[in-house]
PDB file of C-alpha atoms in Angstrom:
ATOM      1  CA  MET A   1      87.916 -68.747 101.932  1.00  0.00           C
ATOM      2  CA  SER A   2      91.645 -69.530 101.693  1.00  0.00           C
ATOM      3  CA  SER A   3      91.456 -70.926  98.188  1.00  0.00           C
ATOM      4  CA  SER A   4      93.156 -69.577  95.105  1.00  0.00           C
ATOM      5  CA  GLN A   5      92.281 -70.496  91.535  1.00  0.00           C
ATOM      6  CA  ALA A   6      95.874 -69.842  90.495  1.00  0.00           C
ATOM      7  CA  TYR A   7      97.158 -72.201  93.197  1.00  0.00           C
ATOM      8  CA  ARG A   8      94.582 -74.820  92.216  1.00  0.00           C
ATOM      9  CA  ASP A   9      95.584 -74.584  88.567  1.00  0.00           C
ATOM     10  CA  GLY A  10      99.222 -74.982  89.576  1.00  0.00           C
ATOM     11  CA  LEU A  11      98.665 -78.377  91.205  1.00  0.00           C
ATOM     12  CA  ALA A  12      98.820 -80.093  87.826  1.00  0.00           C
ATOM     13  CA  ARG A  13     102.474 -79.071  87.485  1.00  0.00           C
ATOM     14  CA  TYR A  14     103.219 -81.290  90.462  1.00  0.00           C
ATOM     15  CA  ALA A  15     101.132 -84.235  89.237  1.00  0.00           C
ATOM     16  CA  ILE A  16      98.408 -83.573  91.819  1.00  0.00           C
ATOM     17  CA  PRO A  17      94.798 -84.046  90.629  1.00  0.00           C
ATOM     18  CA  SER A  18      92.765 -80.857  91.039  1.00  0.00           C
ATOM     19  CA  GLU A  19      89.232 -82.113  90.352  1.00  0.00           C
ATOM     20  CA  ARG A  20      88.525 -82.220  94.094  1.00  0.00           C
ATOM     21  CA  ALA A  21      90.849 -79.468  95.277  1.00  0.00           C
ATOM     22  CA  PHE A  22      90.085 -75.940  96.428  1.00  0.00           C
ATOM     23  CA  GLY A  23      93.578 -74.544  95.849  1.00  0.00           C
ATOM     24  CA  VAL A  24      94.664 -73.857  99.429  1.00  0.00           C
ATOM     25  CA  PRO A  25      98.411 -73.495 100.159  1.00  0.00           C
ATOM     26  CA  MET A  26      99.958 -75.959 102.610  1.00  0.00           C
ATOM     27  CA  GLY A  27     100.887 -73.122 104.966  1.00  0.00           C
ATOM     28  CA  SER A  28      97.225 -72.219 105.406  1.00  0.00           C
ATOM     29  CA  ILE A  29      96.322 -75.863 106.038  1.00  0.00           C
ATOM     30  CA  GLN A  30      99.017 -76.208 108.701  1.00  0.00           C
ATOM     31  CA  ALA A  31      97.961 -72.950 110.373  1.00  0.00           C
ATOM     32  CA  LEU A  32      94.365 -74.175 110.531  1.00  0.00           C
ATOM     33  CA  ALA A  33      95.527 -77.488 111.994  1.00  0.00           C
ATOM     34  CA  LYS A  34      97.344 -75.652 114.798  1.00  0.00           C
ATOM     35  CA  ARG A  35      94.210 -73.721 115.654  1.00  0.00           C
ATOM     36  CA  LEU A  36      91.982 -76.806 115.649  1.00  0.00           C
ATOM     37  CA  GLY A  37      94.242 -79.253 117.499  1.00  0.00           C
ATOM     38  CA  ARG A  38      93.984 -83.055 117.557  1.00  0.00           C
ATOM     39  CA  ASP A  39      90.541 -84.433 116.745  1.00  0.00           C
ATOM     40  CA  HIS A  40      90.215 -88.041 115.595  1.00  0.00           C
ATOM     41  CA  GLU A  41      86.540 -87.827 114.676  1.00  0.00           C
ATOM     42  CA  LEU A  42      86.952 -84.610 112.706  1.00  0.00           C
ATOM     43  CA  ALA A  43      89.925 -86.127 110.892  1.00  0.00           C
ATOM     44  CA  ALA A  44      87.813 -89.121 109.872  1.00  0.00           C
ATOM     45  CA  ALA A  45      85.046 -86.856 108.577  1.00  0.00           C
ATOM     46  CA  LEU A  46      87.502 -84.709 106.634  1.00  0.00           C
ATOM     47  CA  TRP A  47      89.081 -87.789 105.092  1.00  0.00           C
ATOM     48  CA  GLY A  48      85.686 -89.098 104.069  1.00  0.00           C
ATOM     49  CA  SER A  49      84.966 -85.910 102.131  1.00  0.00           C
ATOM     50  CA  ALA A  50      87.635 -86.952  99.578  1.00  0.00           C
ATOM     51  CA  TRP A  51      88.742 -83.323  99.058  1.00  0.00           C
ATOM     52  CA  TYR A  52      92.484 -82.874  98.610  1.00  0.00           C
ATOM     53  CA  GLU A  53      92.999 -80.188 101.254  1.00  0.00           C
ATOM     54  CA  ALA A  54      90.612 -81.881 103.686  1.00  0.00           C
ATOM     55  CA  ARG A  55      92.736 -85.029 103.563  1.00  0.00           C
ATOM     56  CA  LEU A  56      95.927 -83.053 104.105  1.00  0.00           C
ATOM     57  CA  LEU A  57      94.297 -81.369 107.108  1.00  0.00           C
ATOM     58  CA  ALA A  58      93.111 -84.738 108.430  1.00  0.00           C
ATOM     59  CA  SER A  59      96.703 -85.961 108.570  1.00  0.00           C
ATOM     60  CA  TYR A  60      97.597 -83.120 110.954  1.00  0.00           C
ATOM     61  CA  LEU A  61      94.472 -83.391 113.099  1.00  0.00           C
ATOM     62  CA  ASP A  62      94.288 -87.130 113.708  1.00  0.00           C
ATOM     63  CA  ASP A  63      95.830 -88.589 116.851  1.00  0.00           C
ATOM     64  CA  PRO A  64      98.468 -91.276 116.150  1.00  0.00           C
ATOM     65  CA  ALA A  65      97.425 -93.088 119.328  1.00  0.00           C
ATOM     66  CA  TRP A  66      93.935 -93.563 117.870  1.00  0.00           C
ATOM     67  CA  VAL A  67      95.082 -94.730 114.454  1.00  0.00           C
ATOM     68  CA  THR A  68      94.413 -98.440 113.898  1.00  0.00           C
ATOM     69  CA  PRO A  69      95.966-100.832 111.374  1.00  0.00           C
ATOM     70  CA  ALA A  70      92.579-101.041 109.637  1.00  0.00           C
ATOM     71  CA  GLN A  71      92.451 -97.257 109.285  1.00  0.00           C
ATOM     72  CA  MET A  72      95.971 -97.196 107.854  1.00  0.00           C
ATOM     73  CA  ASP A  73      95.005 -99.787 105.252  1.00  0.00           C
ATOM     74  CA  ARG A  74      91.762 -97.979 104.460  1.00  0.00           C
ATOM     75  CA  TRP A  75      93.389 -94.582 104.018  1.00  0.00           C
ATOM     76  CA  SER A  76      96.274 -96.013 102.002  1.00  0.00           C
ATOM     77  CA  ARG A  77      93.812 -97.476  99.503  1.00  0.00           C
ATOM     78  CA  ASP A  78      92.457 -93.943  98.994  1.00  0.00           C
ATOM     79  CA  PHE A  79      95.845 -92.455  98.130  1.00  0.00           C
ATOM     80  CA  ASP A  80      95.661 -91.077  94.597  1.00  0.00           C
ATOM     81  CA  ASN A  81      98.614 -88.689  94.588  1.00  0.00           C
ATOM     82  CA  TRP A  82     102.062 -88.437  96.125  1.00  0.00           C
ATOM     83  CA  ALA A  83     101.318 -85.308  98.176  1.00  0.00           C
ATOM     84  CA  VAL A  84      98.541 -86.843 100.273  1.00  0.00           C
ATOM     85  CA  CYS A  85     100.475 -90.111 100.572  1.00  0.00           C
ATOM     86  CA  ASP A  86     103.650 -88.407 101.806  1.00  0.00           C
ATOM     87  CA  THR A  87     101.892 -85.956 104.129  1.00  0.00           C
ATOM     88  CA  VAL A  88      99.890 -88.689 105.839  1.00  0.00           C
ATOM     89  CA  CYS A  89     103.013 -90.833 106.256  1.00  0.00           C
ATOM     90  CA  PHE A  90     105.220 -87.974 107.478  1.00  0.00           C
ATOM     91  CA  ALA A  91     102.723 -86.172 109.724  1.00  0.00           C
ATOM     92  CA  LEU A  92     100.669 -89.054 111.127  1.00  0.00           C
ATOM     93  CA  PHE A  93     101.354 -92.676 110.227  1.00  0.00           C
ATOM     94  CA  ASP A  94     105.044 -92.695 111.150  1.00  0.00           C
ATOM     95  CA  ARG A  95     104.094 -91.853 114.744  1.00  0.00           C
ATOM     96  CA  SER A  96     101.746 -94.831 114.958  1.00  0.00           C
ATOM     97  CA  PRO A  97     102.904 -97.955 116.839  1.00  0.00           C
ATOM     98  CA  HIS A  98     101.801 -99.930 113.763  1.00  0.00           C
ATOM     99  CA  ALA A  99     104.136 -98.113 111.343  1.00  0.00           C
ATOM    100  CA  TRP A 100     106.921-100.686 111.134  1.00  0.00           C
ATOM    101  CA  ARG A 101     104.480-103.503 110.462  1.00  0.00           C
ATOM    102  CA  LYS A 102     102.830-101.481 107.686  1.00  0.00           C
ATOM    103  CA  ILE A 103     106.187-100.821 106.032  1.00  0.00           C
ATOM    104  CA  GLU A 104     106.697-104.574 105.861  1.00  0.00           C
ATOM    105  CA  GLN A 105     103.162-105.258 104.625  1.00  0.00           C
ATOM    106  CA  TRP A 106     102.939-102.486 102.044  1.00  0.00           C
ATOM    107  CA  ALA A 107     106.377-102.831 100.412  1.00  0.00           C
ATOM    108  CA  PRO A 108     105.348-105.834  98.226  1.00  0.00           C
ATOM    109  CA  ARG A 109     101.974-104.350  97.240  1.00  0.00           C
ATOM    110  CA  ARG A 110     101.216-103.678  93.577  1.00  0.00           C
ATOM    111  CA  ASP A 111      99.140-100.525  94.114  1.00  0.00           C
ATOM    112  CA  GLU A 112     101.473 -97.650  93.199  1.00  0.00           C
ATOM    113  CA  TYR A 113     100.638 -95.334  96.077  1.00  0.00           C
ATOM    114  CA  VAL A 114     100.353 -98.049  98.722  1.00  0.00           C
ATOM    115  CA  LYS A 115     103.817 -99.223  97.734  1.00  0.00           C
ATOM    116  CA  ARG A 116     105.061 -95.645  97.757  1.00  0.00           C
ATOM    117  CA  ALA A 117     103.595 -95.291 101.245  1.00  0.00           C
ATOM    118  CA  ALA A 118     105.804 -98.122 102.533  1.00  0.00           C
ATOM    119  CA  PHE A 119     108.953 -96.247 101.550  1.00  0.00           C
ATOM    120  CA  ALA A 120     107.637 -92.777 102.391  1.00  0.00           C
ATOM    121  CA  LEU A 121     106.873 -94.179 105.839  1.00  0.00           C
ATOM    122  CA  LEU A 122     110.358 -95.679 106.093  1.00  0.00           C
ATOM    123  CA  ALA A 123     111.927 -92.348 105.123  1.00  0.00           C
ATOM    124  CA  SER A 124     109.747 -90.540 107.668  1.00  0.00           C
ATOM    125  CA  LYS A 125     110.837 -92.943 110.395  1.00  0.00           C
ATOM    126  CA  THR A 126     114.471 -91.940 109.877  1.00  0.00           C
ATOM    127  CA  VAL A 127     113.543 -88.389 110.875  1.00  0.00           C
ATOM    128  CA  HIS A 128     111.030 -88.847 113.681  1.00  0.00           C
ATOM    129  CA  ASP A 129     111.818 -92.184 115.360  1.00  0.00           C
ATOM    130  CA  LYS A 130     114.915 -91.189 117.312  1.00  0.00           C
ATOM    131  CA  GLN A 131     114.861 -94.315 119.479  1.00  0.00           C
ATOM    132  CA  ALA A 132     114.527 -96.913 116.707  1.00  0.00           C
ATOM    133  CA  ASP A 133     117.243 -99.537 116.626  1.00  0.00           C
ATOM    134  CA  ASP A 134     119.562 -99.645 113.619  1.00  0.00           C
ATOM    135  CA  ALA A 135     118.386-103.195 112.940  1.00  0.00           C
ATOM    136  CA  LEU A 136     114.996-101.870 111.844  1.00  0.00           C
ATOM    137  CA  PHE A 137     116.596 -99.614 109.251  1.00  0.00           C
ATOM    138  CA  LEU A 138     118.991-102.337 108.128  1.00  0.00           C
ATOM    139  CA  HIS A 139     115.926-104.442 107.382  1.00  0.00           C
ATOM    140  CA  GLY A 140     114.505-101.422 105.584  1.00  0.00           C
ATOM    141  CA  LEU A 141     117.580-101.469 103.348  1.00  0.00           C
ATOM    142  CA  GLU A 142     116.787-105.079 102.504  1.00  0.00           C
ATOM    143  CA  LEU A 143     113.284-104.021 101.445  1.00  0.00           C
ATOM    144  CA  ILE A 144     114.773-101.202  99.377  1.00  0.00           C
ATOM    145  CA  GLU A 145     117.117-103.543  97.543  1.00  0.00           C
ATOM    146  CA  THR A 146     114.329-106.046  96.950  1.00  0.00           C
ATOM    147  CA  HIS A 147     111.885-103.512  95.508  1.00  0.00           C
ATOM    148  CA  ALA A 148     114.238-101.136  93.708  1.00  0.00           C
ATOM    149  CA  ASP A 149     113.316-102.693  90.356  1.00  0.00           C
ATOM    150  CA  ASP A 150     109.880-101.034  90.278  1.00  0.00           C
ATOM    151  CA  GLU A 151     109.983 -98.662  87.291  1.00  0.00           C
ATOM    152  CA  ARG A 152     106.980 -96.564  88.319  1.00  0.00           C
ATOM    153  CA  ASN A 153     108.028 -92.993  88.944  1.00  0.00           C
ATOM    154  CA  PHE A 154     106.341 -92.436  92.289  1.00  0.00           C
ATOM    155  CA  VAL A 155     107.579 -95.766  93.647  1.00  0.00           C
ATOM    156  CA  LYS A 156     111.214 -95.464  92.623  1.00  0.00           C
ATOM    157  CA  LYS A 157     111.411 -91.906  93.936  1.00  0.00           C
ATOM    158  CA  ALA A 158     110.135 -93.033  97.330  1.00  0.00           C
ATOM    159  CA  VAL A 159     112.582 -95.959  97.376  1.00  0.00           C
ATOM    160  CA  ASN A 160     115.365 -93.492  96.601  1.00  0.00           C
ATOM    161  CA  TRP A 161     114.130 -91.122  99.328  1.00  0.00           C
ATOM    162  CA  ALA A 162     114.177 -93.914 101.912  1.00  0.00           C
ATOM    163  CA  LEU A 163     117.659 -95.056 100.881  1.00  0.00           C
ATOM    164  CA  ARG A 164     119.109 -91.550 101.157  1.00  0.00           C
ATOM    165  CA  SER A 165     117.352 -90.892 104.452  1.00  0.00           C
ATOM    166  CA  ILE A 166     118.587 -94.079 106.095  1.00  0.00           C
ATOM    167  CA  GLY A 167     122.127 -93.314 104.975  1.00  0.00           C
ATOM    168  CA  LYS A 168     122.037 -89.912 106.663  1.00  0.00           C
ATOM    169  CA  ARG A 169     120.934 -91.235 110.065  1.00  0.00           C
ATOM    170  CA  ASN A 170     124.335 -92.330 111.424  1.00  0.00           C
ATOM    171  CA  ARG A 171     127.681 -93.725 110.302  1.00  0.00           C
ATOM    172  CA  VAL A 172     126.720 -97.394 110.617  1.00  0.00           C
ATOM    173  CA  LEU A 173     123.634 -96.928 108.493  1.00  0.00           C
ATOM    174  CA  HIS A 174     125.527 -94.675 106.115  1.00  0.00           C
ATOM    175  CA  ASN A 175     128.026 -97.438 105.383  1.00  0.00           C
ATOM    176  CA  ALA A 176     125.222 -99.955 104.883  1.00  0.00           C
ATOM    177  CA  ALA A 177     123.223 -97.594 102.648  1.00  0.00           C
ATOM    178  CA  VAL A 178     126.266 -96.791 100.513  1.00  0.00           C
ATOM    179  CA  ALA A 179     126.860-100.522 100.035  1.00  0.00           C
ATOM    180  CA  VAL A 180     123.265-101.008  98.869  1.00  0.00           C
ATOM    181  CA  ALA A 181     123.401 -97.931  96.636  1.00  0.00           C
ATOM    182  CA  THR A 182     126.660 -99.152  95.087  1.00  0.00           C
ATOM    183  CA  ARG A 183     125.143-102.508  94.219  1.00  0.00           C
ATOM    184  CA  LEU A 184     122.037-100.875  92.789  1.00  0.00           C
ATOM    185  CA  SER A 185     124.086 -98.439  90.714  1.00  0.00           C
ATOM    186  CA  ALA A 186     125.722-101.374  88.950  1.00  0.00           C
ATOM    187  CA  SER A 187     122.383-102.899  87.934  1.00  0.00           C
ATOM    188  CA  GLU A 188     121.542-103.417  84.284  1.00  0.00           C
ATOM    189  CA  GLN A 189     117.971-102.314  85.032  1.00  0.00           C
ATOM    190  CA  PRO A 190     117.314 -98.570  84.762  1.00  0.00           C
ATOM    191  CA  ALA A 191     115.256 -98.100  87.957  1.00  0.00           C
ATOM    192  CA  PRO A 192     117.713 -99.587  90.474  1.00  0.00           C
ATOM    193  CA  ARG A 193     120.634 -98.040  88.596  1.00  0.00           C
ATOM    194  CA  TRP A 194     119.084 -94.565  88.866  1.00  0.00           C
ATOM    195  CA  ILE A 195     118.156 -95.089  92.538  1.00  0.00           C
ATOM    196  CA  GLY A 196     121.682 -96.190  93.402  1.00  0.00           C
ATOM    197  CA  LYS A 197     123.544 -93.495  91.474  1.00  0.00           C
ATOM    198  CA  ASP A 198     121.318 -90.698  92.725  1.00  0.00           C
ATOM    199  CA  ALA A 199     121.644 -91.881  96.330  1.00  0.00           C
ATOM    200  CA  LEU A 200     125.432 -92.141  96.075  1.00  0.00           C
ATOM    201  CA  ARG A 201     125.699 -88.520  94.913  1.00  0.00           C
ATOM    202  CA  GLU A 202     124.069 -87.305  98.112  1.00  0.00           C
ATOM    203  CA  LEU A 203     125.440 -89.878 100.543  1.00  0.00           C
ATOM    204  CA  ASN A 204     129.023 -89.228  99.411  1.00  0.00           C
ATOM    205  CA  SER A 205     128.626 -85.460  99.387  1.00  0.00           C
ATOM    206  CA  ALA A 206     130.792 -83.286 101.640  1.00  0.00           C
ATOM    207  CA  SER A 207     127.732 -81.923 103.458  1.00  0.00           C
ATOM    208  CA  VAL A 208     126.410 -85.350 104.456  1.00  0.00           C
ATOM    209  CA  LEU A 209     129.829 -86.680 105.423  1.00  0.00           C
ATOM    210  CA  GLY A 210     130.467 -83.560 107.474  1.00  0.00           C
ATOM    211  CA  ARG A 211     127.185 -83.867 109.395  1.00  0.00           C
ATOM    212  CA  LEU A 212     127.847 -87.525 110.140  1.00  0.00           C
ATOM    213  CA  ALA A 213     131.344 -86.697 111.416  1.00  0.00           C
ATOM    214  CA  LYS A 214     129.930 -84.035 113.752  1.00  0.00           C
ATOM    215  CA  ARG A 215     127.352 -86.446 115.136  1.00  0.00           C
ATOM    216  CA  ALA A 216     129.981 -89.105 115.744  1.00  0.00           C
ATOM    217  CA  ALA A 217     132.167 -86.584 117.579  1.00  0.00           C
TER     218      ALA A 217
END
């Protein structure tokens, strides 16, 4: 009832497959999720339907406390576009107690969207995990530097996202992220060079430096 053919047709512009999509805007999905509330069993059924919007809705309905490592692996293998991958990581998986272990496990994977999920999850952690120790993100920077040579578009963009996000968390992590970005920017390989240069533009911007100064004060 909330679908739009025009919206469905527009998904292709964002590299989102539309074969199993109704064409429902994200705002409508989020509003429905608020009305329904947390429901682990319903989330599992929605995910199993394999419809694009149903999987987005599942990420808002599932309870992070009920999410198991096996479920995270199972869902990650179903990722077939960046939008579902990122929404699941940002709205659900990053609140799971298993998130840090999955970042470590998924980063070396060859599957494009599973690997993207590792870095989308890392980026999401910078926003939602207020209590996480800096050491966890410093290790995340090591993973970023190790895997920055992946040329695939949806992987390198997630690596870049994680690098920028870590660098905006606090001054200590900013300094560490800038150091990583500087090394990457000097690479002879195009993927790490782009990741590093793009991250440096944001991390050295007046807006980011100003926010970090306010936090430190």
